[in-house]
PDB file of C-alpha atoms in Angstrom:
ATOM      1  CA  UNK A   1      67.832  11.075 118.162  1.00  0.00           C
ATOM      2  CA  UNK A   2      64.342  10.577 118.551  1.00  0.00           C
ATOM      3  CA  UNK A   3      63.280  13.471 121.692  1.00  0.00           C
ATOM      4  CA  UNK A   4      59.554  14.120 123.228  1.00  0.00           C
ATOM      5  CA  UNK A   5      57.960  17.047 124.240  1.00  0.00           C
ATOM      6  CA  UNK A   6      54.888  17.560 127.036  1.00  0.00           C
ATOM      7  CA  UNK A   7      53.202  20.909 126.864  1.00  0.00           C
ATOM      8  CA  UNK A   8      49.529  21.728 128.214  1.00  0.00           C
ATOM      9  CA  UNK A   9      48.136  23.373 131.157  1.00  0.00           C
ATOM     10  CA  UNK A  10      49.767  22.896 134.888  1.00  0.00           C
ATOM     11  CA  UNK A  11      47.221  23.862 136.486  1.00  0.00           C
ATOM     12  CA  UNK A  12      43.600  21.854 135.672  1.00  0.00           C
ATOM     13  CA  UNK A  13      40.328  22.778 137.687  1.00  0.00           C
ATOM     14  CA  UNK A  14      38.402  19.677 139.462  1.00  0.00           C
ATOM     15  CA  UNK A  15      35.645  18.249 137.265  1.00  0.00           C
ATOM     16  CA  UNK A  16      37.352  18.979 134.186  1.00  0.00           C
ATOM     17  CA  UNK A  17      39.591  17.255 131.413  1.00  0.00           C
ATOM     18  CA  UNK A  18      42.997  17.189 132.035  1.00  0.00           C
ATOM     19  CA  UNK A  19      44.657  17.677 128.131  1.00  0.00           C
ATOM     20  CA  UNK A  20      48.412  17.422 127.738  1.00  0.00           C
ATOM     21  CA  UNK A  21      50.445  16.825 124.245  1.00  0.00           C
ATOM     22  CA  UNK A  22      53.293  15.266 122.991  1.00  0.00           C
ATOM     23  CA  UNK A  23      55.693  16.591 120.221  1.00  0.00           C
ATOM     24  CA  UNK A  24      58.101  14.135 118.953  1.00  0.00           C
ATOM     25  CA  UNK A  25      60.893  15.649 117.127  1.00  0.00           C
ATOM     26  CA  UNK A  26      63.502  13.980 115.302  1.00  0.00           C
ATOM     27  CA  UNK A  27      61.641  10.765 113.863  1.00  0.00           C
ATOM     28  CA  UNK A  28      58.905   9.847 112.885  1.00  0.00           C
ATOM     29  CA  UNK A  29      55.427   8.953 114.971  1.00  0.00           C
ATOM     30  CA  UNK A  30      54.136   6.695 112.097  1.00  0.00           C
ATOM     31  CA  UNK A  31      55.276   3.389 114.170  1.00  0.00           C
ATOM     32  CA  UNK A  32      56.340   2.484 117.522  1.00  0.00           C
ATOM     33  CA  UNK A  33      54.177   2.481 120.727  1.00  0.00           C
ATOM     34  CA  UNK A  34      53.321   6.105 121.609  1.00  0.00           C
ATOM     35  CA  UNK A  35      52.723   6.011 126.238  1.00  0.00           C
ATOM     36  CA  UNK A  36      51.920   8.006 129.073  1.00  0.00           C
ATOM     37  CA  UNK A  37      53.132   7.571 132.455  1.00  0.00           C
ATOM     38  CA  UNK A  38      52.269   9.353 134.901  1.00  0.00           C
ATOM     39  CA  UNK A  39      53.951  10.351 138.704  1.00  0.00           C
ATOM     40  CA  UNK A  40      52.289  11.718 142.147  1.00  0.00           C
ATOM     41  CA  UNK A  41      54.212  14.237 144.226  1.00  0.00           C
ATOM     42  CA  UNK A  42      56.893  11.340 145.995  1.00  0.00           C
ATOM     43  CA  UNK A  43      55.157   7.997 144.364  1.00  0.00           C
ATOM     44  CA  UNK A  44      55.875   5.597 141.905  1.00  0.00           C
ATOM     45  CA  UNK A  45      55.034   5.388 138.317  1.00  0.00           C
ATOM     46  CA  UNK A  46      52.040   3.935 137.173  1.00  0.00           C
ATOM     47  CA  UNK A  47      51.277   3.307 132.768  1.00  0.00           C
ATOM     48  CA  UNK A  48      48.108   5.185 131.679  1.00  0.00           C
ATOM     49  CA  UNK A  49      47.913   4.023 128.202  1.00  0.00           C
ATOM     50  CA  UNK A  50      49.679   3.538 124.293  1.00  0.00           C
ATOM     51  CA  UNK A  51      48.665   4.412 121.436  1.00  0.00           C
ATOM     52  CA  UNK A  52      49.918   2.172 118.443  1.00  0.00           C
ATOM     53  CA  UNK A  53      50.636   3.952 115.222  1.00  0.00           C
ATOM     54  CA  UNK A  54      48.095   2.142 113.230  1.00  0.00           C
ATOM     55  CA  UNK A  55      45.690   3.779 115.851  1.00  0.00           C
ATOM     56  CA  UNK A  56      44.826   1.396 118.493  1.00  0.00           C
ATOM     57  CA  UNK A  57      44.321   1.762 121.787  1.00  0.00           C
ATOM     58  CA  UNK A  58      45.414   0.105 124.996  1.00  0.00           C
ATOM     59  CA  UNK A  59      44.326   2.069 128.855  1.00  0.00           C
ATOM     60  CA  UNK A  60      44.822   1.250 131.771  1.00  0.00           C
ATOM     61  CA  UNK A  61      42.345  -0.079 133.213  1.00  0.00           C
ATOM     62  CA  UNK A  62      41.935   2.075 136.737  1.00  0.00           C
ATOM     63  CA  UNK A  63      41.844   4.628 134.403  1.00  0.00           C
ATOM     64  CA  UNK A  64      40.065   3.960 131.317  1.00  0.00           C
ATOM     65  CA  UNK A  65      36.593   5.094 131.675  1.00  0.00           C
ATOM     66  CA  UNK A  66      38.170   8.395 131.747  1.00  0.00           C
ATOM     67  CA  UNK A  67      41.123   8.483 129.556  1.00  0.00           C
ATOM     68  CA  UNK A  68      41.600   9.100 125.779  1.00  0.00           C
ATOM     69  CA  UNK A  69      44.673   9.042 123.413  1.00  0.00           C
ATOM     70  CA  UNK A  70      44.800  10.071 120.241  1.00  0.00           C
ATOM     71  CA  UNK A  71      47.628  11.076 117.222  1.00  0.00           C
ATOM     72  CA  UNK A  72      48.144  13.658 114.695  1.00  0.00           C
ATOM     73  CA  UNK A  73      50.930  12.680 112.622  1.00  0.00           C
ATOM     74  CA  UNK A  74      50.352  15.510 110.223  1.00  0.00           C
ATOM     75  CA  UNK A  75      52.485  17.687 113.172  1.00  0.00           C
ATOM     76  CA  UNK A  76      54.184  14.367 114.770  1.00  0.00           C
ATOM     77  CA  UNK A  77      51.940  14.748 117.965  1.00  0.00           C
ATOM     78  CA  UNK A  78      50.077  12.624 120.350  1.00  0.00           C
ATOM     79  CA  UNK A  79      47.709  14.023 122.808  1.00  0.00           C
ATOM     80  CA  UNK A  80      45.920  12.389 126.065  1.00  0.00           C
ATOM     81  CA  UNK A  81      42.598  13.623 127.598  1.00  0.00           C
ATOM     82  CA  UNK A  82      42.170  12.521 131.138  1.00  0.00           C
ATOM     83  CA  UNK A  83      38.107  13.352 132.012  1.00  0.00           C
ATOM     84  CA  UNK A  84      36.537  14.047 135.390  1.00  0.00           C
ATOM     85  CA  UNK A  85      39.507  15.098 137.237  1.00  0.00           C
ATOM     86  CA  UNK A  86      40.287  14.657 141.730  1.00  0.00           C
ATOM     87  CA  UNK A  87      42.629  15.822 143.280  1.00  0.00           C
ATOM     88  CA  UNK A  88      44.867  12.462 143.449  1.00  0.00           C
ATOM     89  CA  UNK A  89      45.674  12.789 139.006  1.00  0.00           C
ATOM     90  CA  UNK A  90      48.080  15.661 140.680  1.00  0.00           C
ATOM     91  CA  UNK A  91      50.680  13.975 139.324  1.00  0.00           C
ATOM     92  CA  UNK A  92      54.081  14.527 137.011  1.00  0.00           C
ATOM     93  CA  UNK A  93      52.955  13.717 133.706  1.00  0.00           C
ATOM     94  CA  UNK A  94      55.428  12.259 130.557  1.00  0.00           C
ATOM     95  CA  UNK A  95      55.178  10.700 127.449  1.00  0.00           C
ATOM     96  CA  UNK A  96      57.560   8.102 126.168  1.00  0.00           C
ATOM     97  CA  UNK A  97      57.741   5.618 123.258  1.00  0.00           C
ATOM     98  CA  UNK A  98      58.281   1.627 123.394  1.00  0.00           C
ATOM     99  CA  UNK A  99      59.977   0.557 119.945  1.00  0.00           C
ATOM    100  CA  UNK A 100      58.715  -2.782 120.780  1.00  0.00           C
ATOM    101  CA  UNK A 101      55.951  -3.327 123.494  1.00  0.00           C
ATOM    102  CA  UNK A 102      58.176  -5.586 125.856  1.00  0.00           C
ATOM    103  CA  UNK A 103      60.925  -4.001 125.629  1.00  0.00           C
ATOM    104  CA  UNK A 104      60.038  -1.078 127.900  1.00  0.00           C
ATOM    105  CA  UNK A 105      60.207   2.464 127.342  1.00  0.00           C
ATOM    106  CA  UNK A 106      63.115   3.807 125.264  1.00  0.00           C
ATOM    107  CA  UNK A 107      63.123   7.394 124.869  1.00  0.00           C
ATOM    108  CA  UNK A 108      60.978   9.766 127.380  1.00  0.00           C
ATOM    109  CA  UNK A 109      59.702  13.483 127.862  1.00  0.00           C
ATOM    110  CA  UNK A 110      61.180  15.642 130.365  1.00  0.00           C
ATOM    111  CA  UNK A 111      58.102  15.403 132.304  1.00  0.00           C
ATOM    112  CA  UNK A 112      54.942  17.903 132.937  1.00  0.00           C
ATOM    113  CA  UNK A 113      53.665  18.493 136.113  1.00  0.00           C
ATOM    114  CA  UNK A 114      50.103  18.796 136.306  1.00  0.00           C
ATOM    115  CA  UNK A 115      47.706  19.986 139.253  1.00  0.00           C
ATOM    116  CA  UNK A 116      44.295  19.384 140.238  1.00  0.00           C
ATOM    117  CA  UNK A 117      43.103  22.683 141.916  1.00  0.00           C
ATOM    118  CA  UNK A 118      39.772  24.967 142.585  1.00  0.00           C
TER     119      UNK A 118
ATOM    120  CA  UNK B   1      46.718  -6.096 137.933  1.00  0.00           C
ATOM    121  CA  UNK B   2      50.851  -8.062 138.312  1.00  0.00           C
ATOM    122  CA  UNK B   3      52.246  -6.622 141.888  1.00  0.00           C
ATOM    123  CA  UNK B   4      55.946  -5.820 141.541  1.00  0.00           C
ATOM    124  CA  UNK B   5      57.983  -5.499 144.961  1.00  0.00           C
ATOM    125  CA  UNK B   6      61.497  -4.200 144.898  1.00  0.00           C
ATOM    126  CA  UNK B   7      63.558  -4.892 148.230  1.00  0.00           C
ATOM    127  CA  UNK B   8      65.610  -2.938 149.703  1.00  0.00           C
ATOM    128  CA  UNK B   9      63.638  -0.229 149.412  1.00  0.00           C
ATOM    129  CA  UNK B  10      66.605   1.669 150.120  1.00  0.00           C
ATOM    130  CA  UNK B  11      69.692   1.128 150.578  1.00  0.00           C
ATOM    131  CA  UNK B  12      73.306   2.874 151.413  1.00  0.00           C
ATOM    132  CA  UNK B  13      76.482   2.114 149.459  1.00  0.00           C
ATOM    133  CA  UNK B  14      79.677   3.481 148.744  1.00  0.00           C
ATOM    134  CA  UNK B  15      81.397   4.398 145.434  1.00  0.00           C
ATOM    135  CA  UNK B  16      82.935   1.231 144.436  1.00  0.00           C
ATOM    136  CA  UNK B  17      80.542  -1.277 146.216  1.00  0.00           C
ATOM    137  CA  UNK B  18      78.536  -3.883 144.733  1.00  0.00           C
ATOM    138  CA  UNK B  19      75.026  -3.349 144.798  1.00  0.00           C
ATOM    139  CA  UNK B  20      71.651  -6.194 143.892  1.00  0.00           C
ATOM    140  CA  UNK B  21      68.446  -5.152 143.967  1.00  0.00           C
ATOM    141  CA  UNK B  22      65.538  -7.502 143.604  1.00  0.00           C
ATOM    142  CA  UNK B  23      62.383  -7.020 142.308  1.00  0.00           C
ATOM    143  CA  UNK B  24      59.545 -10.545 141.912  1.00  0.00           C
ATOM    144  CA  UNK B  25      56.986 -10.365 140.903  1.00  0.00           C
ATOM    145  CA  UNK B  26      53.306 -12.021 142.238  1.00  0.00           C
ATOM    146  CA  UNK B  27      53.352 -14.173 138.846  1.00  0.00           C
ATOM    147  CA  UNK B  28      55.430 -15.523 136.352  1.00  0.00           C
ATOM    148  CA  UNK B  29      56.074 -12.946 133.926  1.00  0.00           C
ATOM    149  CA  UNK B  30      58.835 -15.047 132.114  1.00  0.00           C
ATOM    150  CA  UNK B  31      61.835 -12.412 130.711  1.00  0.00           C
ATOM    151  CA  UNK B  32      58.763  -9.399 130.609  1.00  0.00           C
ATOM    152  CA  UNK B  33      60.856  -6.750 132.845  1.00  0.00           C
ATOM    153  CA  UNK B  34      62.568  -3.444 132.847  1.00  0.00           C
ATOM    154  CA  UNK B  35      64.931  -1.812 134.582  1.00  0.00           C
ATOM    155  CA  UNK B  36      65.255   1.656 134.819  1.00  0.00           C
ATOM    156  CA  UNK B  37      66.944   4.745 136.858  1.00  0.00           C
ATOM    157  CA  UNK B  38      65.327   8.188 137.933  1.00  0.00           C
ATOM    158  CA  UNK B  39      66.988  10.923 138.966  1.00  0.00           C
ATOM    159  CA  UNK B  40      65.479  13.446 140.691  1.00  0.00           C
ATOM    160  CA  UNK B  41      63.666  15.764 139.235  1.00  0.00           C
ATOM    161  CA  UNK B  42      64.133  13.538 135.895  1.00  0.00           C
ATOM    162  CA  UNK B  43      62.762  11.778 133.767  1.00  0.00           C
ATOM    163  CA  UNK B  44      63.146   7.607 134.303  1.00  0.00           C
ATOM    164  CA  UNK B  45      65.767   6.085 131.843  1.00  0.00           C
ATOM    165  CA  UNK B  46      65.925   2.429 130.423  1.00  0.00           C
ATOM    166  CA  UNK B  47      68.346   0.317 131.740  1.00  0.00           C
ATOM    167  CA  UNK B  48      67.956  -3.081 130.645  1.00  0.00           C
ATOM    168  CA  UNK B  49      64.867  -4.866 128.913  1.00  0.00           C
ATOM    169  CA  UNK B  50      64.117  -9.070 128.999  1.00  0.00           C
ATOM    170  CA  UNK B  51      65.579  -9.017 131.816  1.00  0.00           C
ATOM    171  CA  UNK B  52      68.783  -8.929 131.226  1.00  0.00           C
ATOM    172  CA  UNK B  53      69.593  -7.175 127.823  1.00  0.00           C
ATOM    173  CA  UNK B  54      71.456  -4.003 128.216  1.00  0.00           C
ATOM    174  CA  UNK B  55      69.868  -0.864 126.773  1.00  0.00           C
ATOM    175  CA  UNK B  56      72.441   0.543 124.003  1.00  0.00           C
ATOM    176  CA  UNK B  57      74.137   3.733 125.535  1.00  0.00           C
ATOM    177  CA  UNK B  58      74.287   2.068 129.018  1.00  0.00           C
ATOM    178  CA  UNK B  59      77.545   1.222 131.311  1.00  0.00           C
ATOM    179  CA  UNK B  60      78.538  -2.841 131.506  1.00  0.00           C
ATOM    180  CA  UNK B  61      78.079  -2.370 134.883  1.00  0.00           C
ATOM    181  CA  UNK B  62      74.798  -2.492 135.458  1.00  0.00           C
ATOM    182  CA  UNK B  63      73.713  -5.816 134.821  1.00  0.00           C
ATOM    183  CA  UNK B  64      69.804  -7.850 134.945  1.00  0.00           C
ATOM    184  CA  UNK B  65      69.096 -11.504 135.877  1.00  0.00           C
ATOM    185  CA  UNK B  66      66.354 -13.450 136.420  1.00  0.00           C
ATOM    186  CA  UNK B  67      62.770 -15.160 134.577  1.00  0.00           C
ATOM    187  CA  UNK B  68      59.570 -16.188 136.067  1.00  0.00           C
ATOM    188  CA  UNK B  69      58.958 -14.277 139.144  1.00  0.00           C
ATOM    189  CA  UNK B  70      62.391 -13.279 140.448  1.00  0.00           C
ATOM    190  CA  UNK B  71      64.634 -10.853 138.987  1.00  0.00           C
ATOM    191  CA  UNK B  72      67.824  -8.933 140.037  1.00  0.00           C
ATOM    192  CA  UNK B  73      69.074  -5.639 138.633  1.00  0.00           C
ATOM    193  CA  UNK B  74      72.829  -5.791 139.745  1.00  0.00           C
ATOM    194  CA  UNK B  75      75.815  -2.653 139.665  1.00  0.00           C
ATOM    195  CA  UNK B  76      79.333  -4.395 139.530  1.00  0.00           C
ATOM    196  CA  UNK B  77      80.807  -1.272 140.976  1.00  0.00           C
ATOM    197  CA  UNK B  78      79.018   1.393 142.333  1.00  0.00           C
ATOM    198  CA  UNK B  79      80.039   5.359 140.509  1.00  0.00           C
ATOM    199  CA  UNK B  80      78.579   9.330 141.845  1.00  0.00           C
ATOM    200  CA  UNK B  81      76.335   9.364 139.103  1.00  0.00           C
ATOM    201  CA  UNK B  82      74.444   5.818 140.159  1.00  0.00           C
ATOM    202  CA  UNK B  83      72.744   7.320 142.972  1.00  0.00           C
ATOM    203  CA  UNK B  84      69.379   7.579 142.347  1.00  0.00           C
ATOM    204  CA  UNK B  85      65.934   5.552 142.578  1.00  0.00           C
ATOM    205  CA  UNK B  86      65.722   2.123 140.177  1.00  0.00           C
ATOM    206  CA  UNK B  87      62.383   0.852 139.199  1.00  0.00           C
ATOM    207  CA  UNK B  88      61.244  -2.356 137.713  1.00  0.00           C
ATOM    208  CA  UNK B  89      58.700  -3.177 135.473  1.00  0.00           C
ATOM    209  CA  UNK B  90      56.890  -5.959 134.623  1.00  0.00           C
ATOM    210  CA  UNK B  91      55.348  -5.984 130.605  1.00  0.00           C
ATOM    211  CA  UNK B  92      53.746  -9.747 130.711  1.00  0.00           C
ATOM    212  CA  UNK B  93      50.552  -8.540 131.173  1.00  0.00           C
ATOM    213  CA  UNK B  94      47.935  -5.757 130.618  1.00  0.00           C
ATOM    214  CA  UNK B  95      48.191  -3.370 132.241  1.00  0.00           C
ATOM    215  CA  UNK B  96      52.027  -2.924 132.625  1.00  0.00           C
ATOM    216  CA  UNK B  97      53.358  -2.148 136.089  1.00  0.00           C
ATOM    217  CA  UNK B  98      55.926  -0.997 137.906  1.00  0.00           C
ATOM    218  CA  UNK B  99      57.823  -1.777 140.966  1.00  0.00           C
ATOM    219  CA  UNK B 100      57.498   1.030 144.296  1.00  0.00           C
ATOM    220  CA  UNK B 101      61.388   1.652 143.695  1.00  0.00           C
ATOM    221  CA  UNK B 102      64.510   0.868 145.739  1.00  0.00           C
ATOM    222  CA  UNK B 103      66.044   4.665 146.378  1.00  0.00           C
ATOM    223  CA  UNK B 104      70.490   4.267 146.193  1.00  0.00           C
ATOM    224  CA  UNK B 105      72.112   6.782 148.130  1.00  0.00           C
ATOM    225  CA  UNK B 106      75.353   7.741 149.244  1.00  0.00           C
ATOM    226  CA  UNK B 107      76.582   6.305 152.890  1.00  0.00           C
TER     227      UNK B 107
END
């Protein structure tokens, strides 16, 4: 079955760019919607955005000016870049799949903790 | 953004209890609602989509209902593995938003 695995630095300095990658195994990335979601410590879930296999993207307006999601079909990976980070961006970051947008997020990665600190 | 509220925020229940969690939307979202279960230190797990459709592999003691602005998640007979935090998510409008969560704890 499809599995997702996040990877990237666990510590990012303020004002720098957070970069994470999600590797998809057990299935092709060349279909469906591929999402990023985050969860600050002790808080709820926030949807960051998705990339559709064709390359189209949709971002949360609250983060849109700082977010880029891209896909590398040759590596079966998709990536998140979040620029100009502050302590408020400290969170567990999850990647997740939607087969059909309206049907929710059916497969999730285990999550990776990113701390923004100097 | 569409705001979701959940009630209660916390509930204490015993194994075998029937548990109901309510999710209310700030505007009509038809049936574009999903429910997730999250255990401590783990990723959320999709339980129900389209308000009432059980995700494959999810036990039948979980059920969802509702449309418009009011939705419920029901666990018919609480099992030890069900103690977790439950979130609703609306997918009617961008950005998709989550409720604040309901923590189900052991009485």
